[in-house]
């Protein structure tokens, strides 16, 4: 009786606290959101630093294991290499991308006229629905242009803030990599102090699974995007395609989104090339398919393996949900999050099945 009373009191206390928290949250929602945004803004450089350290840690471990460097020396060599790579990227790639972007912006009126001419010749513009759609698109473009111009100053301030946060994040990443073992030991001690041995070990096991998924995902993401971007750029340059640098960069960046990303990157590359030269557009489409086959059948399996464990339908659903809630970043992170949820779901189902089997054996 006393045990039931304690449970009832505990349940009532939990319900009361939940109602109080819900009431306070609803009545002060704007203030809470502003407070969370303020904290997120203040911690952004540290989050960036932790992400950079997480991505670079496998490379540091590789250098210490392969070349017998001390950890400090490996970190120094790695950041020196990154500095050289970024300098080379800025010297070779950035000017080409800027030139291509300038050419596209200058050619926009001509591209629109070429598109109108081709659509008029095909008779599509005579369709009333198409005409209404074009009027709507022109209105949207004008609206976006006005918004872009009005927010130009704010955009420049955001870029400056992002650069500043990234610089602080790089410093944070260096100290995080140096103090990795000390930080890990502190987290282990904290976990063992807060939970019993069985629960703490369960947390460590799940942490290892999550780490395996995210580390493979982040490594594969960067390597695959780089390979796809470089192959696309080289192929388009050989084919004599206009704006090869910016198309290659776009295809590399959009490749981080599984399944739908290559289509997003291919649309402007094929569409704009089609206006200039239909034959080249066909070649670009074939090139993109070939590069994607190389990525899917040679690069991807070697780097990532079958770590996702999800059917394409569930991956597309995860990307759609991630994009709805978190934009581009949500689309990217939705894949490892979905993979982790899949592991948890499989674990729960297997545990329930095991309990049911044991119960049947007992009977």
CSV table of N, CA and C in Angstrom, one decimal, residues 13-23:
chain,number,residue,atom,x,y,z
A,13,UNK,N,3.5,14.3,-8.9
A,13,UNK,CA,4.5,15.3,-8.9
A,13,UNK,C,5.1,15.6,-10.3
A,14,UNK,N,5.3,14.5,-11.0
A,14,UNK,CA,5.8,14.6,-12.4
A,14,UNK,C,4.8,15.3,-13.3
A,15,UNK,N,3.5,14.9,-13.1
A,15,UNK,CA,2.5,15.6,-13.9
A,15,UNK,C,2.4,17.1,-13.6
A,16,UNK,N,2.4,17.4,-12.3
A,16,UNK,CA,2.4,18.8,-11.9
A,16,UNK,C,3.5,19.6,-12.5
A,17,UNK,N,4.7,19.1,-12.4
A,17,UNK,CA,5.9,19.8,-13.0
A,17,UNK,C,5.8,19.9,-14.5
A,18,UNK,N,5.3,18.9,-15.2
A,18,UNK,CA,5.1,19.0,-16.6
A,18,UNK,C,4.1,20.1,-17.0
A,19,UNK,N,3.0,20.2,-16.2
A,19,UNK,CA,2.0,21.2,-16.5
A,19,UNK,C,2.6,22.6,-16.2
A,20,UNK,N,3.3,22.8,-15.2
A,20,UNK,CA,3.9,24.1,-14.8
A,20,UNK,C,4.9,24.5,-15.9
A,21,UNK,N,5.8,23.5,-16.4
A,21,UNK,CA,6.8,23.8,-17.4
A,21,UNK,C,6.0,24.2,-18.7
A,22,UNK,N,5.0,23.4,-19.1
A,22,UNK,CA,4.2,23.7,-20.3
A,22,UNK,C,3.6,25.1,-20.2
A,23,UNK,N,3.0,25.4,-19.1
A,23,UNK,CA,2.3,26.7,-18.9
A,23,UNK,C,3.3,27.9,-19.1
